[in-house]
Coordinates of C-alpha atoms in Angstrom, one line a residue:
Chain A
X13 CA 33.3 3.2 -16.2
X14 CA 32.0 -0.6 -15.3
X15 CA 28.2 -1.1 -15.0
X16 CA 29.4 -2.0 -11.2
X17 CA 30.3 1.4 -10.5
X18 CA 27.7 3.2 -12.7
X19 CA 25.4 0.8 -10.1
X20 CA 26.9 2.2 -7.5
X21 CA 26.5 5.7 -8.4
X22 CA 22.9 5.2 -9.0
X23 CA 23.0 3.7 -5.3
X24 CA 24.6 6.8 -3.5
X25 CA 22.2 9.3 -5.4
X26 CA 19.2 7.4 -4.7
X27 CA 20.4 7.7 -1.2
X28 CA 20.4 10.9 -1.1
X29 CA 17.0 11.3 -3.4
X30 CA 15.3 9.3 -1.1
X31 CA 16.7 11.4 2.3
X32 CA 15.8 14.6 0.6
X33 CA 12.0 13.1 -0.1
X34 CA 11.9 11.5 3.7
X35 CA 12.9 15.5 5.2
X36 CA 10.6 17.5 3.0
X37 CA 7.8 16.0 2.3
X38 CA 5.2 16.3 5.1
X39 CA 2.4 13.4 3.7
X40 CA 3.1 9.8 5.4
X41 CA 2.5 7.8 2.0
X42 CA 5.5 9.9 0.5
X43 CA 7.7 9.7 3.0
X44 CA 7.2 5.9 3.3
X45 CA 7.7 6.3 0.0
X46 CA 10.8 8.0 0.0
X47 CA 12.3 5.9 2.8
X48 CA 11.7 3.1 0.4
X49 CA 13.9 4.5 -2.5
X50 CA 16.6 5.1 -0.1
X51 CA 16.6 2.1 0.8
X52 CA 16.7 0.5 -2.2
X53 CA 19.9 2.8 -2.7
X54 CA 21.3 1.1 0.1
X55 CA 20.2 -2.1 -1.8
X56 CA 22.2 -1.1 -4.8
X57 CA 25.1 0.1 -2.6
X58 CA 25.7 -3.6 -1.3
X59 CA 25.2 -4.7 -5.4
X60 CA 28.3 -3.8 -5.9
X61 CA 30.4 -4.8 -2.8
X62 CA 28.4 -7.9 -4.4
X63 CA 29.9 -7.5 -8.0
X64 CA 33.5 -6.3 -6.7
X65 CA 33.4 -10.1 -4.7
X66 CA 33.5 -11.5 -7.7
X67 CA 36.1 -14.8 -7.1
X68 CA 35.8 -18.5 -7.0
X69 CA 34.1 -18.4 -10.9
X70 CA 30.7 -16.0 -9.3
X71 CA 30.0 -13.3 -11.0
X72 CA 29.3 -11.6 -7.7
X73 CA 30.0 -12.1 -4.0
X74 CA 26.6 -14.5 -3.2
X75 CA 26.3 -13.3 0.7
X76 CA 25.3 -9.2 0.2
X77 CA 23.5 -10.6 -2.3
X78 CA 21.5 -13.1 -0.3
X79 CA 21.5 -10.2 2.7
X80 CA 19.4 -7.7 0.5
X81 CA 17.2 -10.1 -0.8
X82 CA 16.0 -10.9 3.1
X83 CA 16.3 -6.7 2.9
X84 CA 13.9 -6.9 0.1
X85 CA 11.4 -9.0 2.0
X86 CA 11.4 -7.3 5.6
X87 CA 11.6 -3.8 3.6
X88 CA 8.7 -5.0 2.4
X89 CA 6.9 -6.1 6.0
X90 CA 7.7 -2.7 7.4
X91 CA 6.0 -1.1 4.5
X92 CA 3.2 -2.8 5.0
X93 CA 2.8 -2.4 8.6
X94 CA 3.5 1.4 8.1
X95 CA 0.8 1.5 5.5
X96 CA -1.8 0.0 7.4
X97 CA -0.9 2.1 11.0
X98 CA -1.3 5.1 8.4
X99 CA -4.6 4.1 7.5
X100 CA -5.6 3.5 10.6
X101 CA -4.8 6.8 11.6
X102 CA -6.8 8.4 9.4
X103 CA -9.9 6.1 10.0
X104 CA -9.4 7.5 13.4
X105 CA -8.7 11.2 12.9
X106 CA -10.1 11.3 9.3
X107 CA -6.3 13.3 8.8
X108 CA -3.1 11.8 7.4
X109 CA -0.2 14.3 9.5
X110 CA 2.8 14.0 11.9
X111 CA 2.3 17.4 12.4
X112 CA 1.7 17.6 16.3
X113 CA -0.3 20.3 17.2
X114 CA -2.6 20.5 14.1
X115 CA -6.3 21.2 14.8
X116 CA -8.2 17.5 15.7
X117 CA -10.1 17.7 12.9
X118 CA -10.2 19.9 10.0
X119 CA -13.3 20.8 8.3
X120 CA -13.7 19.2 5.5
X121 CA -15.9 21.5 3.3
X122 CA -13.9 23.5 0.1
X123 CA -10.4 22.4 -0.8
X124 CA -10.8 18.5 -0.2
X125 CA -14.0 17.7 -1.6
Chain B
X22 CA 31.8 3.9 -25.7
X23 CA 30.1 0.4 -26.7
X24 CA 26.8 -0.2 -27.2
X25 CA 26.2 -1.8 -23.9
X26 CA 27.7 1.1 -22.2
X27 CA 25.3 3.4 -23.5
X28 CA 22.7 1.5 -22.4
X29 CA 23.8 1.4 -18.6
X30 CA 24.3 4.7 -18.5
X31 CA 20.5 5.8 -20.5
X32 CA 19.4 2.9 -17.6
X33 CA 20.9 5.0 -14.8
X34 CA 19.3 8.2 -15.9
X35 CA 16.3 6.5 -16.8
X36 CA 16.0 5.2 -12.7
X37 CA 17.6 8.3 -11.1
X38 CA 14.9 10.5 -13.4
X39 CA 11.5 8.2 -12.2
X40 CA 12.8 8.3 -8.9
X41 CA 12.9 11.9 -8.6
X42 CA 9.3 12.2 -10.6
X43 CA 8.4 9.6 -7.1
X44 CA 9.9 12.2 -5.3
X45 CA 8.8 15.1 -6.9
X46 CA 5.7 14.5 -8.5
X47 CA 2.2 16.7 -7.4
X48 CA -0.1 13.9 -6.5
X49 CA 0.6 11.0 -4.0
X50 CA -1.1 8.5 -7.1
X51 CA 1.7 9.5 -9.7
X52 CA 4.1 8.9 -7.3
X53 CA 3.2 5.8 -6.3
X54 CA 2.7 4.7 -10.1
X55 CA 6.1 6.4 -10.5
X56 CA 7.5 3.8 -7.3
X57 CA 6.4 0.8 -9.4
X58 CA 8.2 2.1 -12.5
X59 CA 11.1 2.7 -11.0
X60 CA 11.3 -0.8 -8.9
X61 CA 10.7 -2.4 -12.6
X62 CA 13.6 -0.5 -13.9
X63 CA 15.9 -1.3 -11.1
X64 CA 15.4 -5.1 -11.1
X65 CA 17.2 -4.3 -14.6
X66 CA 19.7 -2.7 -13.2
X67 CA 20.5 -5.7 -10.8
X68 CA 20.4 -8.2 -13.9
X69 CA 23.4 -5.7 -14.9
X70 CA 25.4 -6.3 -11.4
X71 CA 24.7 -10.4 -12.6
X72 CA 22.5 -10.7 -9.4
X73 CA 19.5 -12.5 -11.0
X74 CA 18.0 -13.5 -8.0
X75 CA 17.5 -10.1 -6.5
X76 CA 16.4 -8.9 -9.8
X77 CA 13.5 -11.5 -9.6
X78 CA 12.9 -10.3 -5.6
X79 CA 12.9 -6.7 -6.4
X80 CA 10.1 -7.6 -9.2
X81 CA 8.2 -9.7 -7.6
X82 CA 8.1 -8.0 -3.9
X83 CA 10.1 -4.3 -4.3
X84 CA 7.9 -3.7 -7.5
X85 CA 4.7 -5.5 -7.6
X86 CA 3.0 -6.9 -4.1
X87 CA 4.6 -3.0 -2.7
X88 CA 3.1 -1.7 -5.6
X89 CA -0.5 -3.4 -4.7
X90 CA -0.4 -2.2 -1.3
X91 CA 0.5 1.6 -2.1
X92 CA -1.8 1.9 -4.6
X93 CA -4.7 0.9 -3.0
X94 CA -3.6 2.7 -0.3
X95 CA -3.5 6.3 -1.9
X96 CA -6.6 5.5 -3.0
X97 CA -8.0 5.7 0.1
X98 CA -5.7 8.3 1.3
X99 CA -6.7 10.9 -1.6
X100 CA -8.5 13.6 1.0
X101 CA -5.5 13.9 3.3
X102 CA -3.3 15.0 0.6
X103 CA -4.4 18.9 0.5
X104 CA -4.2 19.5 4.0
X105 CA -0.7 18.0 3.6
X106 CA 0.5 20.2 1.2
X107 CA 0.0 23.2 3.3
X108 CA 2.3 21.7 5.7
X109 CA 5.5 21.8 3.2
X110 CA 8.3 23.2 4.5
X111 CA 9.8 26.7 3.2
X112 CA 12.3 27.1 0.9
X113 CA 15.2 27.9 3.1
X114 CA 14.5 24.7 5.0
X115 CA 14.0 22.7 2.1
X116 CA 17.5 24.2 0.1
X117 CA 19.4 23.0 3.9
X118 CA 17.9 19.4 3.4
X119 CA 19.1 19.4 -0.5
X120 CA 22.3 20.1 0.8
X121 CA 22.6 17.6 3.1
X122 CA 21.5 15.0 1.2
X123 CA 24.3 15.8 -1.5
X124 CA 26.8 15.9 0.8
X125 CA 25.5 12.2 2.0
X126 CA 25.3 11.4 -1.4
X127 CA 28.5 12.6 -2.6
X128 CA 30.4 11.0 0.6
X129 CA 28.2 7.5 -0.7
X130 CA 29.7 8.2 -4.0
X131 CA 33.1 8.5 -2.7
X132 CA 33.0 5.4 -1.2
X133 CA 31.7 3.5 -4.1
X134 CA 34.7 4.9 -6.7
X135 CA 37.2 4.7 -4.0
X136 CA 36.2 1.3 -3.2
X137 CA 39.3 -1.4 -3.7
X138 CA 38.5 -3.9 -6.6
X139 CA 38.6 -6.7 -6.2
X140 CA 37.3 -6.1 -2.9
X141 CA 36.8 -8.6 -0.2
X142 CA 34.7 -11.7 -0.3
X143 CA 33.3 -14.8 0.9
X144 CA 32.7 -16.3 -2.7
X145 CA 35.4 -19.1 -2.6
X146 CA 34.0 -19.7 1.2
X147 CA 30.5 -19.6 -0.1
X148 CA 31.6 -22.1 -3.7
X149 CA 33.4 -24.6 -1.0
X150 CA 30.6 -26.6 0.3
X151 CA 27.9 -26.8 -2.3
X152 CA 28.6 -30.1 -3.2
X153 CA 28.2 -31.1 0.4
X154 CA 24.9 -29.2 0.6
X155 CA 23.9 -30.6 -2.6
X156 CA 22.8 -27.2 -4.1
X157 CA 24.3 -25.3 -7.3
X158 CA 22.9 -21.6 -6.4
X159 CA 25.6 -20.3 -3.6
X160 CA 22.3 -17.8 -2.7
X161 CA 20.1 -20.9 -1.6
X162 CA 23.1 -22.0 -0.2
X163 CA 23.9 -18.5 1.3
X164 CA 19.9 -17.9 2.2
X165 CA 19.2 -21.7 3.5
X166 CA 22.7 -22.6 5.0
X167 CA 25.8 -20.8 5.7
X168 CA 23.2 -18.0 7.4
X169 CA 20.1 -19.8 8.1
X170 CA 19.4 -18.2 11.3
X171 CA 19.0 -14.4 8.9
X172 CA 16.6 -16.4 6.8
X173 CA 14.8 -18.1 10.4
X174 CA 14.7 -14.9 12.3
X175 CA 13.3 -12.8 8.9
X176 CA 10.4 -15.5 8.5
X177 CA 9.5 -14.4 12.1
X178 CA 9.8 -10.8 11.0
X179 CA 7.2 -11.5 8.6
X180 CA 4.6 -13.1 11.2
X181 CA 5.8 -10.1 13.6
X182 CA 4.3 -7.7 10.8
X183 CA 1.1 -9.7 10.3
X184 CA 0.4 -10.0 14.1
X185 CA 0.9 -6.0 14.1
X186 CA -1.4 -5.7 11.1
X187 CA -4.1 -7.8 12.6
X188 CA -4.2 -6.2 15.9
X189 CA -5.1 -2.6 14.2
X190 CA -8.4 -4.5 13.7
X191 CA -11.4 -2.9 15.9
X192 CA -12.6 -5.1 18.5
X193 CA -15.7 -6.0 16.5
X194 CA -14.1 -7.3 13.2
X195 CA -11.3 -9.2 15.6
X196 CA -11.5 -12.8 13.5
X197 CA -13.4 -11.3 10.5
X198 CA -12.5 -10.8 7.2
X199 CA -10.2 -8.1 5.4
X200 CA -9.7 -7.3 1.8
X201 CA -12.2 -6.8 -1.6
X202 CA -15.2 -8.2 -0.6
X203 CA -16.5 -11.0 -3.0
X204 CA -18.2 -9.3 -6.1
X205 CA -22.0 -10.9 -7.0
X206 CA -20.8 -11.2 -10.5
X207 CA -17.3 -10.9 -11.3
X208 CA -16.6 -9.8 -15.4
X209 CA -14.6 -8.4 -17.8
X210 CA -10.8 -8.3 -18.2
X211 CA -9.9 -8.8 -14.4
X212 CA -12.2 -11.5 -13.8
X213 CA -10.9 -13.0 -17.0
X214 CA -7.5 -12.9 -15.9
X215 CA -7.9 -13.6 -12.7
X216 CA -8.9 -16.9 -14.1
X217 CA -6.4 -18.0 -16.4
X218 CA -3.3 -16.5 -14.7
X219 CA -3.3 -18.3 -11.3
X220 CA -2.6 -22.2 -12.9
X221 CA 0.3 -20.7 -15.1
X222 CA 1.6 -19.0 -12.1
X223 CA 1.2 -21.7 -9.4
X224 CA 3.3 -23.7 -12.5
X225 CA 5.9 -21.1 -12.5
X226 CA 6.2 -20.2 -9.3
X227 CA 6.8 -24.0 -8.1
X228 CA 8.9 -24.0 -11.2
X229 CA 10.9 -21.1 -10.0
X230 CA 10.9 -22.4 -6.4
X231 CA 12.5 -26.0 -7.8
X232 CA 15.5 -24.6 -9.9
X233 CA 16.2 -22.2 -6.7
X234 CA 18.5 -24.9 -5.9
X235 CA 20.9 -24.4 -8.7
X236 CA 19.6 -21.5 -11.2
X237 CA 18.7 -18.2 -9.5
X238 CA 15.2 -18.6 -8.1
X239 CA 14.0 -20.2 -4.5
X240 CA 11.5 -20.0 -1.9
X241 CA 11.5 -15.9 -1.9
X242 CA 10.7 -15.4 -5.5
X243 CA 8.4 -18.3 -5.8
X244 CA 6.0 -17.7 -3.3
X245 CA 5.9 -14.0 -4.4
X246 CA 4.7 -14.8 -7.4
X247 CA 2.1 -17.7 -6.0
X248 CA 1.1 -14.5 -3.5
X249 CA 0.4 -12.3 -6.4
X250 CA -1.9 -15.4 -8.1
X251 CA -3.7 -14.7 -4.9
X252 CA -3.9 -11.1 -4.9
X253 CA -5.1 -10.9 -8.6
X254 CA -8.1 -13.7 -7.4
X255 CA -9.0 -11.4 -4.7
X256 CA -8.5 -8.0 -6.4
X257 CA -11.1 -9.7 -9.1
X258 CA -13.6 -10.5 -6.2
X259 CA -14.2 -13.8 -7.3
X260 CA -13.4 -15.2 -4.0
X261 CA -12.7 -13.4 -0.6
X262 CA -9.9 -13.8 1.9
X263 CA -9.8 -16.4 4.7
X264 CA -11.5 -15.2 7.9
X265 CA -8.2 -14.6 10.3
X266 CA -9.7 -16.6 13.2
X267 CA -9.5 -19.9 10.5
X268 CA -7.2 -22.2 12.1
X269 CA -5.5 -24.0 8.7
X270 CA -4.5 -20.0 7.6
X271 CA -2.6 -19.5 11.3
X272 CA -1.1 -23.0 10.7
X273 CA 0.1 -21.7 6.8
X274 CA 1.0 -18.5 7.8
X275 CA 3.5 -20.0 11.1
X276 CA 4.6 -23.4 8.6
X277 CA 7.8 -22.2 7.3
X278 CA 9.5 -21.0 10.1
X279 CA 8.3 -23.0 12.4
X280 CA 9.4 -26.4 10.5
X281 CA 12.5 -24.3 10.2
X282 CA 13.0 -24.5 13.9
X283 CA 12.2 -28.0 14.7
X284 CA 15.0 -28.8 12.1
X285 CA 17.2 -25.9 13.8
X286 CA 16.6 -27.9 16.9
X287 CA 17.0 -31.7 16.0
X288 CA 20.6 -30.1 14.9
X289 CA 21.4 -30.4 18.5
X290 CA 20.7 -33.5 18.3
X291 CA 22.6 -35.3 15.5
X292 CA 25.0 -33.0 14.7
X293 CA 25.2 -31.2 17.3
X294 CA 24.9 -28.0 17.2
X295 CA 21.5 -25.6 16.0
X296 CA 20.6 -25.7 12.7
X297 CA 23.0 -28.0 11.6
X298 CA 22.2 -30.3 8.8
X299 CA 23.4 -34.1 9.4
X300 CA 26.0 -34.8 6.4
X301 CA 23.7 -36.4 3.8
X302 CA 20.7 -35.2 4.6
X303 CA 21.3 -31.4 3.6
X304 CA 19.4 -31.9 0.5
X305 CA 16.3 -33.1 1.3
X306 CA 16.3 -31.2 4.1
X307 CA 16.9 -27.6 2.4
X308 CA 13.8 -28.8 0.0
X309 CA 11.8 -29.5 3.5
X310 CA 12.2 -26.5 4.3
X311 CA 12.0 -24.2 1.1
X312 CA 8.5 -26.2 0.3
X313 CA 6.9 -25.0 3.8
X314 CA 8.8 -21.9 3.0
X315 CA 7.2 -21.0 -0.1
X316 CA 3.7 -21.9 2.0
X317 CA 4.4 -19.3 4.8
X318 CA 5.9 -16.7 2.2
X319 CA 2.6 -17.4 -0.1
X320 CA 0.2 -16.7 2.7
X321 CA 1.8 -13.8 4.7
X322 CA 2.2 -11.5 1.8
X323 CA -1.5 -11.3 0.7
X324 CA -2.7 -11.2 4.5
X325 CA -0.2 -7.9 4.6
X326 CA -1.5 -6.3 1.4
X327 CA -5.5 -6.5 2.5
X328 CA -4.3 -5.1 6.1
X329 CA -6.5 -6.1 9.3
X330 CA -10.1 -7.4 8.8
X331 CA -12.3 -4.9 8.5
X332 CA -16.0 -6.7 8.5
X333 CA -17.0 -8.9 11.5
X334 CA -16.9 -12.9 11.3
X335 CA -19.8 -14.9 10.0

């Protein structure tokens, strides 16, 4: 098995890692987080449509890999902005949930500390 | 099974298991120290695929600015994360997802080993004109020329983000400034490094912007490392960021693309059609633009890692 396909295999269950962390896990952060490990999977996915380009003496097929690197830099603005509307949230509501009809403000005494 | 085979697949493992400890791990601050792990371990696996310059993207931005901005984040996120937990989903609901995601997985999978080899590609298309163009790296070539308008269009994306950032300001601080504030007197390691790093960086990241044209490298990676020279000066407090309202940051922050489109548009004019480069002049022309570029790319990501001002102008 080539280091191409072993890449891609890495892509597909990072896919799915990052889907199953995006459905289950009910904090923001770790979602965002998730969403950006299945995206990197995605990443990886075009790596080796990259590496089976290979022609024309490249080692790999230079447009994916010049489309994920843009993906690397607006995956990276849309984290941020994320990040920061999340924050801003809980500034506002001193809570961090997408749940909708949670109580407006939970006491904070006990558990949280 | 050769040495180097055994070390692809120990790599795989190695990613696949720090991605699920991101995934699965009890507190939001392992996970997010697990995230920069795991985007170190995957530029690796890119240098594997031979595509050093995302391997030198994912580093810089996937790995370290991301990592900046999540950490400090869960930092000031730690209280929500109880309350959060008692909102996790049972275990019937959660077995459903697992099994949806494998089945998306395994169809991924499927894809990838039924996948023709060699496949199609624009390589030879890509390889044909770089002497014209006068750069050696078909990325920069990709990235600056064959699909300029991506590159154009994910510049504005960029300011697009910052303008979003800013305007979750309150009205008060609208202007003001965000980020560490400056410490009254900075010391030990941090401040230390914070001192030395930043003139070997800006050297290596101009470096890195300069062989873009023919090694792997360019405006991308370059200004993410000149942006984490700033970061580390800020996270030491030894200075403190631009107030937003300055005019000369707006004018850094809109530089690349907007001396990207006044070339775009003098392409209707000499050659005549948008973003065209006049025969001759791609060359210096790709180097215009990469240098302002490299500016924008240097002062956007910092401004998006210390999110929207959060004290009041002077």
């Amino acid at each position: 098995m080539s280091a191409a396909i072993l890449a891609g295999l890495t892509g597909a269950a990072l896919v799915g890692l990052g889907l199953y962390g995006l459905l289950t896990d009910p904090h923001p952060l770790r979602k965002i987080l998730a969403f950006n490990i299945l995206g990197s999977g995605v990443f990886l996915l075009f790596g080796i449509i990259a590496r089976k380009g290979a022609a024309a003496g490249f080692a790999a097929d230079p447009v994916p890999q010049a489309m994920v690197i843009t993906g690397i830099v607006v995956a990276f603005s849309a984290t941020a902005l994320a990040v920061t509307l999340l924050l801003r949230l809980f500034q506002e509501t001193r809570r961090a949930t997408l749940e909708p009809d949670a109580p407006a403000k939970t006491p904070d005494a006990g558990v949280d500390g | 099974m050769s040495v180097i085979q055994a070390l692809d697949i120990g790599l795989a493992l190695l990613v696949l298991a720090v991605a699920g400890w991101t995934i699965a791990a009890r507190e939001a601050f392992a996970s997010v120290v697990g995230y920069v792990a795991y985007g170190l371990l995957l530029s690796l696996v890119w240098v594997r695929l031979f595509a050093v310059d995302v391997a030198l993207t994912e580093a810089a931005i996937g790995s370290g600015v991301t990592g900046v901005l999540l950490i400090s984040a869960v930092v000031r996120l730690r209280k929500t994360e109880a309350p959060a937990a008692a909102e996790r989903p049972g275990v019937v609901l959660r077995a459903l997802a697992a099994a949806l995601c494998t089945v998306v997985a395994a169809a991924l999978a499927a894809v990838v080993l039924l996948m023709p080899d060699p496949g199609a590609t624009l390589a030879p298309e890509a390889g044909q004109h770089l002497g014209e163009l006068g750069v050696g790296n078909p990325i920069t070539a990709v990235l600056i020329a064959y699909r300029s308008f991506d590159t154009m269009l994910e510049k504005v994306v960029l300011i697009l983000a910052v303008i979003g950032v800013w305007s979750l300001a309150s009205d008060g601080n609208w202007g003001g400034v965000a980020g560490p504030r400056r410490g009254a007197r900075p010391e030990g390691a941090l401040a230390f490094l914070a001192q030395l790093l930043p003139p070997l960086g800006i050297v290596v990241a101009i470096h890195i912007v300069w062989v873009g044209a023919n090694e792997p490298g360019g405006a991308f990676q370059g200004g993410a490392i000149l942006a984490a020279m700033a970061l580390i000066v800020l996270m030491a407090r030894l200075t403190e960021a631009p107030e937003i309202r300055r005019r000369w940051l707006r004018l850094a922050l809109i530089a690349g693309p907007a001396v990207f489109l006044v070339v775009g548009i003098a392409g209707f004019a000499i050659p005549g059609s948008f973003l065209a480069y006049p025969a001759g002049w791609a060359k210096p022309l790709i180097l215009l633009i990469e240098a302002f570029m490299t500016l924008s790319i240097a002062a956007t990501l910092p401004m998006l890692v210390i999110g929207p001002p959060d004290r009041p102008p002077s």
